[in-house]
XYZ file of N, CA, C and O in Angstrom:
476
model
N -0.431 -56.915 -52.240
C -1.679 -56.896 -51.528
C -1.671 -55.751 -50.531
O -0.719 -55.543 -49.811
N -2.734 -55.000 -50.450
C -2.850 -53.876 -49.541
C -3.556 -54.348 -48.281
O -4.576 -55.023 -48.338
N -3.009 -53.977 -47.135
C -3.603 -54.344 -45.855
C -4.556 -53.236 -45.440
O -4.141 -52.161 -45.056
N -5.846 -53.491 -45.517
C -6.858 -52.499 -45.174
C -7.434 -52.841 -43.810
O -7.852 -53.966 -43.561
N -7.457 -51.851 -42.917
C -8.020 -52.069 -41.587
C -9.534 -52.087 -41.677
O -10.133 -51.314 -42.413
N -10.136 -53.004 -40.956
C -11.592 -53.081 -40.907
C -12.053 -53.041 -39.465
O -11.311 -53.377 -38.555
N -13.258 -52.638 -39.258
C -13.919 -52.602 -37.945
C -13.035 -52.006 -36.853
O -12.872 -52.578 -35.788
N -12.434 -50.841 -37.143
C -11.673 -50.124 -36.131
C -10.250 -50.604 -35.928
O -9.562 -50.126 -35.048
N -9.767 -51.559 -36.705
C -8.403 -52.047 -36.559
C -7.420 -51.019 -37.095
O -7.727 -50.274 -38.009
N -6.216 -51.014 -36.538
C -5.137 -50.181 -37.032
C -4.447 -50.901 -38.184
O -4.290 -52.118 -38.143
N -4.039 -50.183 -39.239
C -3.295 -50.843 -40.327
C -1.971 -51.394 -39.804
O -1.376 -50.839 -38.902
N -1.533 -52.498 -40.363
C -0.289 -53.142 -39.952
C 0.742 -53.044 -41.075
O 0.373 -52.925 -42.229
N 2.025 -53.171 -40.716
C 3.035 -53.212 -41.764
C 2.773 -54.391 -42.691
O 2.221 -55.404 -42.255
N 3.149 -54.296 -43.973
C 2.927 -55.404 -44.900
C 3.567 -56.688 -44.387
O 4.660 -56.675 -43.854
N 2.844 -57.794 -44.508
C 3.361 -59.096 -44.121
C 3.176 -59.445 -42.663
O 3.493 -60.551 -42.255
N 2.674 -58.525 -41.842
C 2.501 -58.806 -40.425
C 1.057 -59.175 -40.165
O 0.149 -58.400 -40.423
N 0.848 -60.403 -39.684
C -0.496 -60.858 -39.342
C -0.839 -60.339 -37.959
O 0.001 -60.257 -37.087
N -2.092 -60.002 -37.737
C -2.488 -59.413 -36.479
C -3.002 -60.388 -35.456
O -3.214 -60.024 -34.314
N -3.234 -61.622 -35.808
C -3.825 -62.562 -34.868
C -2.813 -62.982 -33.812
O -1.827 -63.609 -34.086
N -3.074 -62.587 -32.576
C -2.282 -63.057 -31.464
C -1.017 -62.284 -31.155
O -0.306 -62.662 -30.244
N -0.682 -61.226 -31.876
C 0.509 -60.456 -31.548
C 0.261 -59.757 -30.208
O -0.742 -59.079 -30.036
N 1.144 -59.961 -29.262
C 0.923 -59.492 -27.903
C 1.896 -58.379 -27.530
O 3.012 -58.311 -28.038
N 1.445 -57.547 -26.586
C 2.250 -56.422 -26.138
C 3.589 -56.874 -25.566
O 4.616 -56.247 -25.821
N 3.609 -57.980 -24.809
C 4.879 -58.432 -24.233
C 5.872 -58.843 -25.319
O 7.083 -58.696 -25.147
N 5.373 -59.331 -26.446
C 6.262 -59.688 -27.552
C 6.871 -58.434 -28.173
O 8.062 -58.398 -28.482
N 6.037 -57.412 -28.332
C 6.536 -56.146 -28.881
C 7.515 -55.495 -27.914
O 8.534 -54.933 -28.324
N 7.230 -55.589 -26.611
C 8.145 -55.044 -25.595
C 9.484 -55.766 -25.666
O 10.542 -55.142 -25.524
N 9.465 -57.069 -25.906
C 10.711 -57.833 -26.033
C 11.521 -57.325 -27.219
O 12.738 -57.136 -27.113
N 10.856 -57.081 -28.346
C 11.561 -56.577 -29.534
C 12.194 -55.217 -29.258
O 13.366 -54.988 -29.584
N 11.442 -54.321 -28.643
C 11.959 -52.983 -28.328
C 13.161 -53.092 -27.390
O 14.185 -52.430 -27.602
N 13.048 -53.925 -26.385
C 14.126 -54.046 -25.404
C 15.367 -54.687 -26.011
O 16.491 -54.269 -25.712
N 15.182 -55.669 -26.879
C 16.328 -56.271 -27.580
C 17.014 -55.217 -28.446
O 18.246 -55.116 -28.465
N 16.234 -54.422 -29.149
C 16.809 -53.372 -29.997
C 17.585 -52.364 -29.139
O 18.686 -51.942 -29.514
N 17.025 -51.988 -27.999
C 17.688 -51.020 -27.119
C 18.942 -51.604 -26.475
O 19.948 -50.908 -26.337
N 18.869 -52.878 -26.069
C 19.992 -53.518 -25.369
C 21.043 -54.062 -26.328
O 22.177 -54.308 -25.929
N 20.661 -54.291 -27.580
C 21.594 -54.823 -28.554
C 21.759 -56.331 -28.505
O 22.592 -56.887 -29.211
N 20.969 -56.980 -27.664
C 21.070 -58.429 -27.577
C 20.001 -59.012 -26.679
O 19.328 -58.300 -25.918
N 19.873 -60.325 -26.756
C 18.832 -61.022 -26.004
C 19.169 -61.075 -24.516
O 18.299 -60.856 -23.670
N 20.421 -61.346 -24.168
C 20.783 -61.410 -22.742
C 20.578 -60.070 -22.051
O 20.058 -60.014 -20.935
N 20.987 -59.000 -22.700
C 20.799 -57.672 -22.116
C 19.328 -57.327 -21.963
O 18.907 -56.733 -20.968
N 18.520 -57.719 -22.938
C 17.080 -57.479 -22.866
C 16.462 -58.283 -21.728
O 15.606 -57.783 -20.997
N 16.907 -59.514 -21.575
C 16.384 -60.358 -20.495
C 16.709 -59.744 -19.134
O 15.848 -59.694 -18.243
N 17.937 -59.252 -18.984
C 18.311 -58.596 -17.725
C 17.445 -57.361 -17.485
O 16.955 -57.141 -16.375
N 17.246 -56.557 -18.525
C 16.462 -55.323 -18.390
C 15.012 -55.608 -18.007
O 14.401 -54.841 -17.257
N 14.461 -56.702 -18.509
C 13.067 -57.034 -18.235
C 12.903 -57.968 -17.033
O 11.780 -58.241 -16.611
N 14.009 -58.478 -16.522
C 13.950 -59.375 -15.374
C 13.360 -60.730 -15.694
O 12.651 -61.317 -14.879
N 13.659 -61.224 -16.902
C 13.168 -62.538 -17.323
C 14.344 -63.357 -17.849
O 15.445 -62.846 -18.020
N 14.090 -64.618 -18.116
C 15.130 -65.481 -18.685
C 15.290 -65.197 -20.179
O 14.313 -64.855 -20.866
N 16.507 -65.353 -20.703
C 16.713 -65.182 -22.142
C 15.776 -66.061 -22.981
O 15.335 -65.648 -24.052
N 15.450 -67.251 -22.488
C 14.546 -68.143 -23.229
C 13.177 -67.503 -23.429
O 12.528 -67.722 -24.449
N 12.738 -66.710 -22.463
C 11.453 -66.023 -22.577
C 11.484 -64.979 -23.694
O 10.533 -64.852 -24.479
N 12.583 -64.251 -23.779
C 12.752 -63.255 -24.850
C 12.802 -63.969 -26.196
O 12.137 -63.554 -27.148
N 13.576 -65.030 -26.270
C 13.705 -65.788 -27.519
C 12.348 -66.314 -27.974
O 12.006 -66.220 -29.159
N 11.561 -66.842 -27.053
C 10.235 -67.361 -27.399
C 9.347 -66.251 -27.958
O 8.677 -66.430 -28.978
N 9.346 -65.090 -27.302
C 8.534 -63.964 -27.775
C 8.962 -63.527 -29.178
O 8.120 -63.239 -30.032
N 10.263 -63.496 -29.407
C 10.772 -63.088 -30.726
C 10.418 -64.112 -31.796
O 10.067 -63.741 -32.919
N 10.483 -65.390 -31.457
C 10.102 -66.433 -32.422
C 8.624 -66.312 -32.781
O 8.244 -66.513 -33.938
N 7.792 -65.993 -31.788
C 6.368 -65.811 -32.060
C 6.141 -64.615 -32.976
O 5.322 -64.680 -33.902
N 6.862 -63.530 -32.746
C 6.743 -62.366 -33.635
C 7.207 -62.696 -35.047
O 6.586 -62.282 -36.025
N 8.295 -63.440 -35.148
C 8.788 -63.836 -36.470
C 7.771 -64.719 -37.183
O 7.594 -64.609 -38.399
N 7.080 -65.563 -36.446
C 6.038 -66.394 -37.048
C 4.905 -65.525 -37.577
O 4.381 -65.769 -38.668
N 4.521 -64.494 -36.831
C 3.473 -63.585 -37.291
C 3.919 -62.797 -38.523
O 3.148 -62.593 -39.448
N 5.169 -62.360 -38.502
C 5.700 -61.575 -39.622
C 6.050 -62.459 -40.817
O 6.222 -61.960 -41.922
N 6.161 -63.740 -40.576
C 6.577 -64.699 -41.596
C 7.914 -64.313 -42.211
O 8.148 -64.480 -43.404
N 8.787 -63.786 -41.347
C 10.114 -63.362 -41.785
C 11.001 -63.184 -40.559
O 10.501 -62.910 -39.467
N 12.305 -63.313 -40.731
C 13.210 -63.066 -39.606
C 13.208 -61.587 -39.225
O 13.112 -60.708 -40.089
N 13.284 -61.314 -37.929
C 13.323 -59.938 -37.430
C 14.720 -59.545 -36.964
O 15.047 -58.362 -36.916
N 15.548 -60.545 -36.635
C 16.881 -60.298 -36.098
C 17.928 -61.109 -36.850
O 17.638 -62.202 -37.338
N 19.122 -60.558 -36.899
C 20.281 -61.270 -37.443
C 21.359 -61.286 -36.380
O 21.630 -60.252 -35.754
N 21.976 -62.447 -36.144
C 23.055 -62.487 -35.150
C 24.282 -61.732 -35.640
O 24.583 -61.722 -36.837
N 24.954 -61.065 -34.719
C 26.224 -60.392 -35.008
C 27.237 -60.845 -33.968
O 26.883 -61.523 -33.007
N 28.473 -60.441 -34.128
C 29.504 -60.848 -33.159
C 29.242 -60.254 -31.784
O 29.618 -60.835 -30.774
N 28.571 -59.115 -31.717
C 28.319 -58.481 -30.426
C 26.900 -58.612 -29.931
O 26.530 -58.017 -28.926
N 26.044 -59.350 -30.622
C 24.647 -59.476 -30.207
C 23.754 -59.745 -31.400
O 23.935 -60.728 -32.095
N 22.810 -58.849 -31.638
C 21.906 -58.998 -32.778
C 21.662 -57.635 -33.410
O 21.855 -56.591 -32.780
N 21.231 -57.669 -34.649
C 20.801 -56.466 -35.344
C 19.454 -56.765 -35.991
O 19.153 -57.924 -36.302
N 18.656 -55.750 -36.184
C 17.331 -55.945 -36.758
C 17.396 -56.003 -38.286
O 18.155 -55.260 -38.907
N 16.582 -56.875 -38.856
C 16.415 -56.906 -40.307
C 15.570 -55.700 -40.709
O 15.055 -54.963 -39.857
N 15.379 -55.510 -41.990
C 14.541 -54.412 -42.468
C 13.110 -54.559 -41.940
O 12.495 -53.586 -41.490
N 12.593 -55.781 -41.954
C 11.251 -56.024 -41.428
C 11.241 -55.809 -39.920
O 10.293 -55.245 -39.367
N 12.287 -56.225 -39.235
C 12.400 -56.003 -37.799
C 12.396 -54.527 -37.455
O 11.756 -54.089 -36.490
N 13.087 -53.722 -38.258
C 13.115 -52.275 -38.039
C 11.739 -51.655 -38.261
O 11.318 -50.771 -37.506
N 11.029 -52.128 -39.279
C 9.678 -51.612 -39.542
C 8.743 -51.955 -38.383
O 7.958 -51.110 -37.926
N 8.829 -53.175 -37.897
C 7.980 -53.580 -36.776
C 8.367 -52.830 -35.503
O 7.504 -52.480 -34.698
N 9.652 -52.551 -35.333
C 10.128 -51.817 -34.157
C 9.468 -50.440 -34.062
O 9.088 -50.006 -32.971
N 9.325 -49.772 -35.187
C 8.666 -48.449 -35.191
C 7.259 -48.571 -34.616
O 6.854 -47.806 -33.737
N 6.519 -49.562 -35.068
C 5.144 -49.763 -34.598
C 5.114 -50.226 -33.142
O 4.224 -49.841 -32.380
N 6.082 -51.051 -32.757
C 6.148 -51.533 -31.372
C 6.405 -50.371 -30.418
O 5.801 -50.292 -29.340
N 7.278 -49.458 -30.808
C 7.549 -48.289 -29.955
C 6.323 -47.389 -29.858
O 6.021 -46.860 -28.782
N 5.609 -47.217 -30.959
C 4.381 -46.423 -30.931
C 3.344 -47.056 -30.010
O 2.689 -46.369 -29.220
N 3.191 -48.371 -30.097
C 2.221 -49.075 -29.253
C 2.613 -48.935 -27.778
O 1.764 -48.711 -26.925
N 3.890 -49.045 -27.481
C 4.356 -48.882 -26.105
C 4.073 -47.482 -25.577
O 3.645 -47.313 -24.430
N 4.295 -46.475 -26.409
C 4.007 -45.098 -26.005
C 2.509 -44.894 -25.785
O 2.096 -44.215 -24.841
N 1.693 -45.497 -26.641
C 0.236 -45.399 -26.476
C -0.192 -46.018 -25.148
O -1.042 -45.464 -24.437
N 0.370 -47.149 -24.816
C 0.001 -47.827 -23.575
C 0.460 -47.023 -22.357
O -0.239 -46.968 -21.351
N 1.617 -46.387 -22.443
C 2.093 -45.552 -21.340
C 1.153 -44.368 -21.130
O 0.824 -44.019 -19.990
N 0.709 -43.755 -22.236
C -0.244 -42.633 -22.124
C -1.569 -43.102 -21.555
O -2.199 -42.398 -20.750
N -2.024 -44.277 -21.951
C -3.276 -44.814 -21.413
C -3.152 -45.041 -19.911
O -4.061 -44.706 -19.146
N -2.029 -45.574 -19.478
C -1.836 -45.819 -18.049
C -1.781 -44.500 -17.283
O -2.350 -44.378 -16.199
N -1.114 -43.477 -17.842
C -1.070 -42.163 -17.200
C -2.470 -41.577 -17.073
O -2.811 -40.985 -16.046
N -3.290 -41.723 -18.114
C -4.659 -41.203 -18.076
C -5.470 -41.892 -16.991
O -6.213 -41.241 -16.241
N -5.311 -43.195 -16.881
C -6.032 -43.940 -15.847
C -5.598 -43.476 -14.465
O -6.434 -43.239 -13.585
N -4.289 -43.316 -14.274
C -3.783 -42.888 -12.976
C -4.277 -41.490 -12.623
O -4.626 -41.224 -11.470
N -4.325 -40.587 -13.592
C -4.797 -39.235 -13.298
C -6.295 -39.231 -12.995
O -6.766 -38.434 -12.190
N -7.065 -40.108 -13.597
C -8.503 -40.194 -13.327
C -8.782 -40.784 -11.953
O -9.797 -40.462 -11.338
N -7.902 -41.648 -11.483
C -8.088 -42.255 -10.168
C -7.781 -41.282 -9.056
O -8.097 -41.536 -7.907
N -7.143 -40.170 -9.377
C -6.807 -39.189 -8.348
C -5.757 -39.701 -7.401
O -4.665 -40.046 -7.794
N -6.114 -39.799 -6.127
C -5.137 -40.166 -5.104
C -4.930 -41.673 -4.990
O -4.049 -42.116 -4.273
N -5.754 -42.457 -5.646
C -5.570 -43.912 -5.592
C -4.244 -44.266 -6.238
O -3.859 -43.703 -7.246
N -3.530 -45.181 -5.635
C -2.212 -45.558 -6.136
C -2.172 -47.047 -6.443
O -2.915 -47.825 -5.879
N -1.271 -47.404 -7.328
C -1.087 -48.796 -7.694
C -0.656 -48.898 -9.130
O -0.408 -47.902 -9.792
N -0.572 -50.107 -9.623
C -0.177 -50.343 -11.008
C -1.334 -50.949 -11.759
O -2.114 -51.719 -11.220
N -1.416 -50.590 -13.027
C -2.419 -51.160 -13.908
C -1.690 -51.859 -15.040
O -0.800 -51.282 -15.661
N -2.024 -53.089 -15.274
C -1.444 -53.831 -16.387
C -2.491 -53.887 -17.495
O -3.618 -54.296 -17.264
N -2.112 -53.406 -18.676
C -3.014 -53.379 -19.807
C -2.459 -54.251 -20.926
O -1.259 -54.292 -21.129
N -3.331 -54.913 -21.629
C -2.926 -55.696 -22.787
C -3.780 -55.269 -23.959
O -4.992 -55.091 -23.826
N -3.142 -55.069 -25.108
C -3.839 -54.634 -26.315
C -3.396 -55.516 -27.448
O -2.207 -55.797 -27.603
N -4.343 -55.962 -28.220
C -3.985 -56.692 -29.426
C -4.214 -55.764 -30.602
O -5.175 -54.990 -30.607
N -3.328 -55.809 -31.566
C -3.469 -54.922 -32.719
C -4.700 -55.257 -33.543
O -5.255 -56.281 -33.509
């Protein structure tokens, strides 16, 4: 089955449902991949490991497949996890650019902007 984007949606990797996938879940996947494990990702994000685990379980439910495999030193990504990681990193970069654009438009105004995007 081919996943065709409609009404301005971005195409998704095969098998990934778009309903409800959240930026914080994708950030958890990226951070786990970078840290090599759930505990390290939790420390990096300043959250409890249970929060990371919950986000990853939700992503796995959307993908209808496991994204991580346990190893002796942490976790490794499955093939589907690696494919989703590419898209998660792209989405994170897009959001960083959007935040930079907003900050430059505000001029001297300072602060943080939290943005959420659903695929």
